[in-house]
Short mmCIF file of C-alpha atoms in Angstrom, two decimals:
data_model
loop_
_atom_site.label_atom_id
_atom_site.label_comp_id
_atom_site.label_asym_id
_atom_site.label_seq_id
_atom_site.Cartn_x
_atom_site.Cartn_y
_atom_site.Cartn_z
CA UNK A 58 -46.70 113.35 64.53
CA UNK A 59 -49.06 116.28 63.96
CA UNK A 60 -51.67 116.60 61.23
CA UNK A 61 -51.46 120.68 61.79
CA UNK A 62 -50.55 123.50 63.98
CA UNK A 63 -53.48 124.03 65.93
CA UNK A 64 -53.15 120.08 66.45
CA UNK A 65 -49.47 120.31 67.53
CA UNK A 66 -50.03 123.20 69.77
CA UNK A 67 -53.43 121.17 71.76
CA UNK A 68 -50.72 118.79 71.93
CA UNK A 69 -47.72 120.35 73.35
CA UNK A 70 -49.44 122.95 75.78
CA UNK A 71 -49.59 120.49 78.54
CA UNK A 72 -45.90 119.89 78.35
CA UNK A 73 -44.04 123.38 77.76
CA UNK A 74 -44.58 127.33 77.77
CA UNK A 75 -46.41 129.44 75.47
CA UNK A 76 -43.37 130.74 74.05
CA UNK A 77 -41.80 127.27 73.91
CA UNK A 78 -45.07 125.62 72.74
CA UNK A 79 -44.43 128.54 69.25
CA UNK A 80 -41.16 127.95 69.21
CA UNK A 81 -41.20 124.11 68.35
CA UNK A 82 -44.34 124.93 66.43
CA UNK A 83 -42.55 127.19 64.31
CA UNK A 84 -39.57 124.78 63.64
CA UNK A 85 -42.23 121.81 62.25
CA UNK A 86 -41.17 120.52 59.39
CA UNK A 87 -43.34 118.62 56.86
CA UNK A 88 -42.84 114.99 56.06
CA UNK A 89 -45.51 112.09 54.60
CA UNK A 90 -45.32 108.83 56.97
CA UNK A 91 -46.36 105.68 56.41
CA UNK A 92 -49.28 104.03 58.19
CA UNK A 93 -50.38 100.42 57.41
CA UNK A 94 -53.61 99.49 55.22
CA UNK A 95 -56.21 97.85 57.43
CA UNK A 96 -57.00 94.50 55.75
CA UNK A 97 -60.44 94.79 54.46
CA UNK A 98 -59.45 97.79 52.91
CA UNK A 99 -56.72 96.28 50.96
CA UNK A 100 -58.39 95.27 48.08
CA UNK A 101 -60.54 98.51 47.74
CA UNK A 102 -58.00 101.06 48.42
CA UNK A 103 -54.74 99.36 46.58
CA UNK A 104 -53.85 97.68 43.30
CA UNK A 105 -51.27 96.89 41.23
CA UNK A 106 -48.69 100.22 41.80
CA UNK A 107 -49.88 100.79 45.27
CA UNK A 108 -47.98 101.98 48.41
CA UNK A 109 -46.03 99.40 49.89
CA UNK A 110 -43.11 98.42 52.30
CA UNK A 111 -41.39 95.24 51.44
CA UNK A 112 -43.17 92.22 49.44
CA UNK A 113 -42.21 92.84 45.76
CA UNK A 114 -42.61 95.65 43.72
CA UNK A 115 -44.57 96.20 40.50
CA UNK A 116 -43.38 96.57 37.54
CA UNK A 117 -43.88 96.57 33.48
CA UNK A 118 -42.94 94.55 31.12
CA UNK A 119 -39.04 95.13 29.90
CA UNK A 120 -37.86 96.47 33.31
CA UNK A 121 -36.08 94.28 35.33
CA UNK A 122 -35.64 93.73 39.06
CA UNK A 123 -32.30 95.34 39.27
CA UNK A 124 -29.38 93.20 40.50
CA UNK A 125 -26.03 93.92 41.81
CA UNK A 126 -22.95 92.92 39.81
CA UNK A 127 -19.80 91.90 41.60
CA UNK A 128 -18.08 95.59 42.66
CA UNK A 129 -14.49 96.21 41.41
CA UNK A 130 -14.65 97.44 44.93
CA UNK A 131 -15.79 94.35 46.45
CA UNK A 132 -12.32 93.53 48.77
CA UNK A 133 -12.18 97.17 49.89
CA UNK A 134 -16.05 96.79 51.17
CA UNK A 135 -16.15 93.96 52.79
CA UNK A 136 -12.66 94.67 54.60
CA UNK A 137 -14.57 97.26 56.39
CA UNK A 138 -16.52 94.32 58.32
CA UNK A 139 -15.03 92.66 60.80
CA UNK A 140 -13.86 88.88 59.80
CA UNK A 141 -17.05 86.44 59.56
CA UNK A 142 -18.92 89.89 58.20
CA UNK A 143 -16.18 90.42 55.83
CA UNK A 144 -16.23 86.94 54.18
CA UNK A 145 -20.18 87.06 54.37
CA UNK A 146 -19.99 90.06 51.99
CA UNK A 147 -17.18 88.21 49.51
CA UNK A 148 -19.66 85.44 49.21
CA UNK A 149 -22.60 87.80 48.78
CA UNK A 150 -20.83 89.77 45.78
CA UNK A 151 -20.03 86.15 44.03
CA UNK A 152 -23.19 85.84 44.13
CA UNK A 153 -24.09 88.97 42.07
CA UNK A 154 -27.61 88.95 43.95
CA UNK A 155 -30.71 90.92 43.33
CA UNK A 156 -31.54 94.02 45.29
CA UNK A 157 -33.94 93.58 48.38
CA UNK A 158 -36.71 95.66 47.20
CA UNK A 159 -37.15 98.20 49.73
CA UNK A 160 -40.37 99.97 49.25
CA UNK A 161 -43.01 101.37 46.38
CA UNK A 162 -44.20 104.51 46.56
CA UNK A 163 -47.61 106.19 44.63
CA UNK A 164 -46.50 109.43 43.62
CA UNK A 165 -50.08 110.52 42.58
CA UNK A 166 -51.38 109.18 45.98
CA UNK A 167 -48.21 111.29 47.69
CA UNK A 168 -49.23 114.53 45.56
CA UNK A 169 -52.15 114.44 47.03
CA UNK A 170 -51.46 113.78 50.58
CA UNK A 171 -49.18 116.51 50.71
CA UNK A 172 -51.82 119.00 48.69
CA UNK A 173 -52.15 122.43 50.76
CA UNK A 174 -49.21 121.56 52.80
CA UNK A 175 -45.92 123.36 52.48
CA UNK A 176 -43.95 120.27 51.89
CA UNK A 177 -41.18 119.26 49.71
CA UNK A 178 -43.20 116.49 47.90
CA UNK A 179 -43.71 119.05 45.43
CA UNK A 180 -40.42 118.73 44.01
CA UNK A 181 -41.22 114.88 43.45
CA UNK A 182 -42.76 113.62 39.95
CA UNK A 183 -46.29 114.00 40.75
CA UNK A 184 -47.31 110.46 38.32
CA UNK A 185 -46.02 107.05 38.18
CA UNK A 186 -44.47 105.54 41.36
CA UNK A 187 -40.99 105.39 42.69
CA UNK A 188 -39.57 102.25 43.82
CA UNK A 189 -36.61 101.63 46.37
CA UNK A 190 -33.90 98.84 46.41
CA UNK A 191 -31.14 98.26 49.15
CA UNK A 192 -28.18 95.72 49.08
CA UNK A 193 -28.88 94.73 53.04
CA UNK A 194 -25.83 92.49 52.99
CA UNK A 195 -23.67 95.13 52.22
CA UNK A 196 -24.83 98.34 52.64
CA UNK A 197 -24.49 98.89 56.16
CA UNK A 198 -20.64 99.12 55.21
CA UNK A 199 -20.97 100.69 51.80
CA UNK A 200 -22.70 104.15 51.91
CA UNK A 201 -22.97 105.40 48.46
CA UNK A 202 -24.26 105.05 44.92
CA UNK A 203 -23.72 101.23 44.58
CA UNK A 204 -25.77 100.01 47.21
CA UNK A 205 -28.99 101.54 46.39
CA UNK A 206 -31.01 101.90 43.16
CA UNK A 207 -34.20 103.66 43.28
CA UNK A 208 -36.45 103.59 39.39
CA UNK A 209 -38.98 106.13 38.71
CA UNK A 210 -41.77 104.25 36.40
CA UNK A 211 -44.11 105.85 34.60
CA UNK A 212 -45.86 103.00 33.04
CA UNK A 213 -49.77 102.76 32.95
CA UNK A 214 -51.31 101.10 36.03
CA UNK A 215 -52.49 98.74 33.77
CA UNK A 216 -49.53 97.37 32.13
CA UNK A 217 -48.10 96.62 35.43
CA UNK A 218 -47.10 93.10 36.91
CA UNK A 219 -46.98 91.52 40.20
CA UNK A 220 -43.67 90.37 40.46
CA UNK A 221 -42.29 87.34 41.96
CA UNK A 222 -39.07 87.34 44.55
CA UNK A 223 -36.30 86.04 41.64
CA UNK A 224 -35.30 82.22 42.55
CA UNK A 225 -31.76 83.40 43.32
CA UNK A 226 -32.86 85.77 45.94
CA UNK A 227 -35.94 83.53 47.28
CA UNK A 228 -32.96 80.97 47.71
CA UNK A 229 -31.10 82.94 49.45
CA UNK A 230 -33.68 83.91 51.73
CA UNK A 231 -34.45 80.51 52.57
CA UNK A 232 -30.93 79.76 52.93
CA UNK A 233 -31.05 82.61 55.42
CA UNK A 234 -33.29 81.16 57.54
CA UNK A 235 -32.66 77.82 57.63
CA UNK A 236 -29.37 79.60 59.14
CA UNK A 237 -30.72 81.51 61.81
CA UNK A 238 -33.29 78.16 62.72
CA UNK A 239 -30.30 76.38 63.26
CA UNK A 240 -28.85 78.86 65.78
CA UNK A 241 -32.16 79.49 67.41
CA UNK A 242 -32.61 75.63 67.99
CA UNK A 243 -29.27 75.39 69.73
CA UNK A 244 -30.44 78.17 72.03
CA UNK A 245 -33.82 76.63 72.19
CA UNK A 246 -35.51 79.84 70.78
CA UNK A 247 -38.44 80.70 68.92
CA UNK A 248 -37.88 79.15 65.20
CA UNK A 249 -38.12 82.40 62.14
CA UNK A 250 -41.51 82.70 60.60
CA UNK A 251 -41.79 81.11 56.97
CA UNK A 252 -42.18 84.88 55.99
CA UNK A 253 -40.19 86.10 58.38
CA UNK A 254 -37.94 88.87 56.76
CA UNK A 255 -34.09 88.81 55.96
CA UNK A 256 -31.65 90.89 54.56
CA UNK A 257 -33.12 89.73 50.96
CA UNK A 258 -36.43 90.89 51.16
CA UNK A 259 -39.34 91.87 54.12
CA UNK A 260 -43.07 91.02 54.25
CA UNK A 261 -45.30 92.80 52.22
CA UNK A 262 -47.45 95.81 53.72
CA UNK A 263 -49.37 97.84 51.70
CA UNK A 264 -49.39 101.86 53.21
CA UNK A 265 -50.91 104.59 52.74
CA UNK A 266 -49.37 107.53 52.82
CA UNK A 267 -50.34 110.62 55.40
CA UNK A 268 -48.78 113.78 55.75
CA UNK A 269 -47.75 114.97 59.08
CA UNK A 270 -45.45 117.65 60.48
CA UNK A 271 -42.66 116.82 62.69
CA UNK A 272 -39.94 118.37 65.04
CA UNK A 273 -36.36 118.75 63.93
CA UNK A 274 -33.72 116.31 65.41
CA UNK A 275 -30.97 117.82 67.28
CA UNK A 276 -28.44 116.84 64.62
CA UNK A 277 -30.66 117.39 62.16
CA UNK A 278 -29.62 120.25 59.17
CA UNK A 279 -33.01 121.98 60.17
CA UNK A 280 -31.74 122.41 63.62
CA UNK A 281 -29.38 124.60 63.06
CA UNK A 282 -31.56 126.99 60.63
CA UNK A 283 -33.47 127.34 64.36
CA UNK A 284 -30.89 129.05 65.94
CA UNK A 285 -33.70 130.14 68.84
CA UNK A 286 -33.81 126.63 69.85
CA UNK A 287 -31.04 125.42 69.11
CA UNK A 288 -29.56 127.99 71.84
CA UNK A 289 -32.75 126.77 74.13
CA UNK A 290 -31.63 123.10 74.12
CA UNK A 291 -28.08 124.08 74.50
CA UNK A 292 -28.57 125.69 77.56
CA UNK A 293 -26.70 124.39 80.74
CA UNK A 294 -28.37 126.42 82.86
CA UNK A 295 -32.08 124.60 81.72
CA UNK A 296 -34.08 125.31 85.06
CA UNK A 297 -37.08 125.10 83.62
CA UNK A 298 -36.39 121.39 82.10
CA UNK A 299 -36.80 122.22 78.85
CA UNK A 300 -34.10 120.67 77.02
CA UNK A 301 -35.32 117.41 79.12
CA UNK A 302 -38.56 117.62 78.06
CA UNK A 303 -37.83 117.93 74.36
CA UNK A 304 -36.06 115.38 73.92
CA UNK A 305 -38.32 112.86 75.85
CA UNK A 306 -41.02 114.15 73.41
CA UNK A 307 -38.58 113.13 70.16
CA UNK A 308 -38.08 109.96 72.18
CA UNK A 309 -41.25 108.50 72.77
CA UNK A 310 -42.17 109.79 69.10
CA UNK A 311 -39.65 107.82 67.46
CA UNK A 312 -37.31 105.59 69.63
CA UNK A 313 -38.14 102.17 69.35
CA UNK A 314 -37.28 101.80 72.81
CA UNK A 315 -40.76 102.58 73.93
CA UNK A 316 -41.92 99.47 72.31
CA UNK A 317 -44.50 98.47 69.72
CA UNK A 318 -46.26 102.01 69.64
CA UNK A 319 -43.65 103.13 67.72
CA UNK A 320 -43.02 100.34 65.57
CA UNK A 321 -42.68 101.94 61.34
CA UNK A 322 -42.93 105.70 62.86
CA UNK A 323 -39.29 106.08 61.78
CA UNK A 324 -40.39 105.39 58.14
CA UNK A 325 -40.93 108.39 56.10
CA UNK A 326 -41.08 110.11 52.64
CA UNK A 327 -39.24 113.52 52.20
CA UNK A 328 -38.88 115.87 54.77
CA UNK A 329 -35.84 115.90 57.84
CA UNK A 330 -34.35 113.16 58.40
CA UNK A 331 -34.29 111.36 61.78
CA UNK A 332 -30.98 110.63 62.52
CA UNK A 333 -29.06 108.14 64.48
CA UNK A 334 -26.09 110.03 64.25
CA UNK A 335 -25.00 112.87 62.50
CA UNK A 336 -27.50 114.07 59.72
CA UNK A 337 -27.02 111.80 56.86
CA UNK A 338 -26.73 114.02 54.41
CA UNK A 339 -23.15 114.77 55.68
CA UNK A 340 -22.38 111.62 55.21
CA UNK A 341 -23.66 111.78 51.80
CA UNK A 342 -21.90 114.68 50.84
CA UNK A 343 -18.48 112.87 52.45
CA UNK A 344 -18.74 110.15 50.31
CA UNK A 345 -20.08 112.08 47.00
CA UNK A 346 -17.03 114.49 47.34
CA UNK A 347 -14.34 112.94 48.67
CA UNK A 348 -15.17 108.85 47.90
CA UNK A 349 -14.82 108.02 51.60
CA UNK A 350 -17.23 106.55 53.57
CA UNK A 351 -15.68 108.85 56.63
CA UNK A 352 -13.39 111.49 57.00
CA UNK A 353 -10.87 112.16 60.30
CA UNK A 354 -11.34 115.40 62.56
CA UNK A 355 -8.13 116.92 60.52
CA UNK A 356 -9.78 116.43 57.01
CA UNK A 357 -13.46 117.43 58.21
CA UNK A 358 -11.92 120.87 60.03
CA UNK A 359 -9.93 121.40 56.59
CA UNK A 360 -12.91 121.52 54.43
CA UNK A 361 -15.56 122.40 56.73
CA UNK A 362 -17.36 125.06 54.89
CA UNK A 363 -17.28 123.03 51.66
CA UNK A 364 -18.99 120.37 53.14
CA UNK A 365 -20.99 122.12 55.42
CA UNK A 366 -22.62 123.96 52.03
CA UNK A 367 -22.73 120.84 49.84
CA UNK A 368 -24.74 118.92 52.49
CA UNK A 369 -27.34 121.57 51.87
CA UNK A 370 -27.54 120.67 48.56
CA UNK A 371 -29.06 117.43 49.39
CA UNK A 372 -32.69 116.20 50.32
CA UNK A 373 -34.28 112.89 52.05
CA UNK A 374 -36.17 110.84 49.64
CA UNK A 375 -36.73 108.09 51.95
CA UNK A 376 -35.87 106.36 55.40
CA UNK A 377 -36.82 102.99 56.41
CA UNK A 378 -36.22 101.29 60.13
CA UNK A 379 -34.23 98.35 59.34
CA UNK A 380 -36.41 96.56 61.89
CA UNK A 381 -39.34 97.82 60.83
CA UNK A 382 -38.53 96.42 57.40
CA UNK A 383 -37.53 93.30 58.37
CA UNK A 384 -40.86 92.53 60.88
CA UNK A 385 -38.30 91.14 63.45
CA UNK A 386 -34.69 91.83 65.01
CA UNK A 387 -32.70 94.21 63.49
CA UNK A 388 -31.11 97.29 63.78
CA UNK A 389 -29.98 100.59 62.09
CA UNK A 390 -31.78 103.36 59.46
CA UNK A 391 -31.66 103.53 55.54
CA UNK A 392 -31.33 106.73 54.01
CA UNK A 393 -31.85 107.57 50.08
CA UNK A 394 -30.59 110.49 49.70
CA UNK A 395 -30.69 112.93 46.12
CA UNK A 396 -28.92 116.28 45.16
CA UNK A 397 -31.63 118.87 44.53
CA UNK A 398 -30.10 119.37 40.85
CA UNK A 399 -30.68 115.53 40.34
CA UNK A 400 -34.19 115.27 41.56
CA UNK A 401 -35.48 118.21 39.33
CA UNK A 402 -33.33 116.61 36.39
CA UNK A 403 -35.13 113.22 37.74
CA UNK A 404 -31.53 111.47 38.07
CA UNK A 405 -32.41 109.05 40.35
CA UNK A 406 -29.59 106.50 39.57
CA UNK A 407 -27.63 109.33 41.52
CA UNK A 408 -29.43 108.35 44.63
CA UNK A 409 -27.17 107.51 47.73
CA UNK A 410 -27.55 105.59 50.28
CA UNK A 411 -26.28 106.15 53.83
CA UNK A 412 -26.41 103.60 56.81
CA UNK A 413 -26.48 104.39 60.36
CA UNK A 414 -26.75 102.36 63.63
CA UNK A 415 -26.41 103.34 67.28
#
């Protein structure tokens, strides 16, 4: 949202106070965003191991395309849909699908994007690339370990291969949309897009990577480490609108409700998360600690302070805008989400994955 400072305080002085104008500057938080590769710069700028959201990923000889077995789990997850959901997910675990790959990330390209800057991409491997996979389908009812892998590769550029969608997955992706075409002609509405995407894979998009500094959410963790303006949004008696004004700048930053402009600024590496509801990484400590995917107001008051400390513990590795993603309809953020001990001891098949929807 802003490259510096200086840049976010030419930005927000038409808007708020001096003091409120260093007050939101001093609660910026560092993040690296994504921001799509203009065409005729694809083939200069990216090869094989690039940046990229959705498309397939890259990878070396030996290491598969991970898949998802069948869970022992499988009846308890999909009774958390409703019925047609429910019976969607029983057919999906038969199945014992691929991952959708998510997104591939250029660790050396995010080192250097984030040199100078006071960012957590430090605490990343600063070679190889890190690659992202979500179980769509599922997921949205199954935060946790088993619907996410994410694979740190360090493999040589050179060694690496474009990889095609497997045929299972492809067919399910066709299968997906000859689905929705169906529905769409009954309704006379536009047909899907032979690449449109679907919960097994989106279009590719190679990215670059740029580092930026944002503003905490509300329900964000960093938030409440600003107890300044925290108090200052709080406020009932907010005369001078600045509560109001705040949040319309978070809005029309990130909502999606303001259209196209905003389309992919949701995505980011590292930093705070934006939520949609509470900050994820409760959620990831819930189901980490207590193997729930929520807890009631009794339980949460009981062990407040336990989970209040171990959701400090954990750091954003990546969100992605389900729509975004996709390139059409959909709804909801993906969170992967790592304990600080597990990044530095590069555990990433620790990752969890939390889904939220408004």
């Amino acid at each position: 949202m802003f490259d510096t400072p200086a840049d976010a305080q030419a930005q927000l002085a038409p808007y708020f106070s001096r003091p409120q104008v260093e007050m939101i500057v001093g609660a910026l938080e560092p993040a690296l965003v994504f921001r799509p590769l203009p065409r005729d710069k694809v083939g200069d700028e990216q090869g094989l191991g690039g940046t990229r959201i959705g498309g397939t990923p890259d990878l070396p000889p030996g290491l598969a395309w991970p898949r998802r077995a069948n869970p022992a789990d499988g009846e308890v997850i999909a009774g958390r849909g409703n019925a047609e959901a429910g019976e969607a997910m029983r057919r999906h675990f038969r199945k014992e699908l691929p991952y959708a790959f998510f997104a591939q990330v250029d660790l050396g390209e995010a080192a250097r994007q984030a040199r100078g800057q006071s960012t957590p991409a430090a605490a990343m491997p600063g070679q190889g690339r890190i690659l992202f996979f979500y179980d769509l389908t599922a997921g949205p009812w199954d935060n946790g370990t088993g619907s996410a892998r994410v694979i740190w590769d360090e493999s040589p550029r050179d060694s690496l291969v474009v990889q095609a969608m497997p045929p299972d997955l492809a067919r399910a992706a066709e299968a997906h949309r000859a689905e929705i075409a169906t529905v769409n002609r009954a309704f006379k509405l536009p047909l899907p897009k032979p690449d449109s995407g679907t919960p097994y894979g989106g279009p590719a998009r190679p990215m670059r990577l740029h580092a930026t500094l944002r503003p905490p959410a509300v329900e964000s963790l960093e938030m409440e480490a600003r107890p300044a303006l925290k108090a200052a949004l709080a406020r009932d008696d907010d005369e001078a609108g600045f509560r109001d004004a705040y949040q319309d700048l978070f809005a029309k930053a990130f909502d999606s409700y303001y259209g196209a402009a905003n389309a992919g600024r949701r995505n980011q590496l590292l930093g705070s998360p934006l939520p949609e509801q509470s900050d994820p990484r409760f959620e990831a400590e819930v189901v980490t600690r207590f193997g729930v995917q929520h807890l009631d107001r009794d339980r949460i008051a009981a062990h407040r302070a336990e989970i209040e400390a171990g959701q400090r513990t954990w750091r954003l590795l990546l969100q992605i805008d389900v729509g975004d993603f996709l390139q059409a309809d959909g709804e909801g953020t993906v969170y992967f989400l790592i304990r600080d001990t597990d990044l530095s001891e590069r555990r990433f098949d620790r990752v969890v994955a939390v889904y939220q929807q408004t």
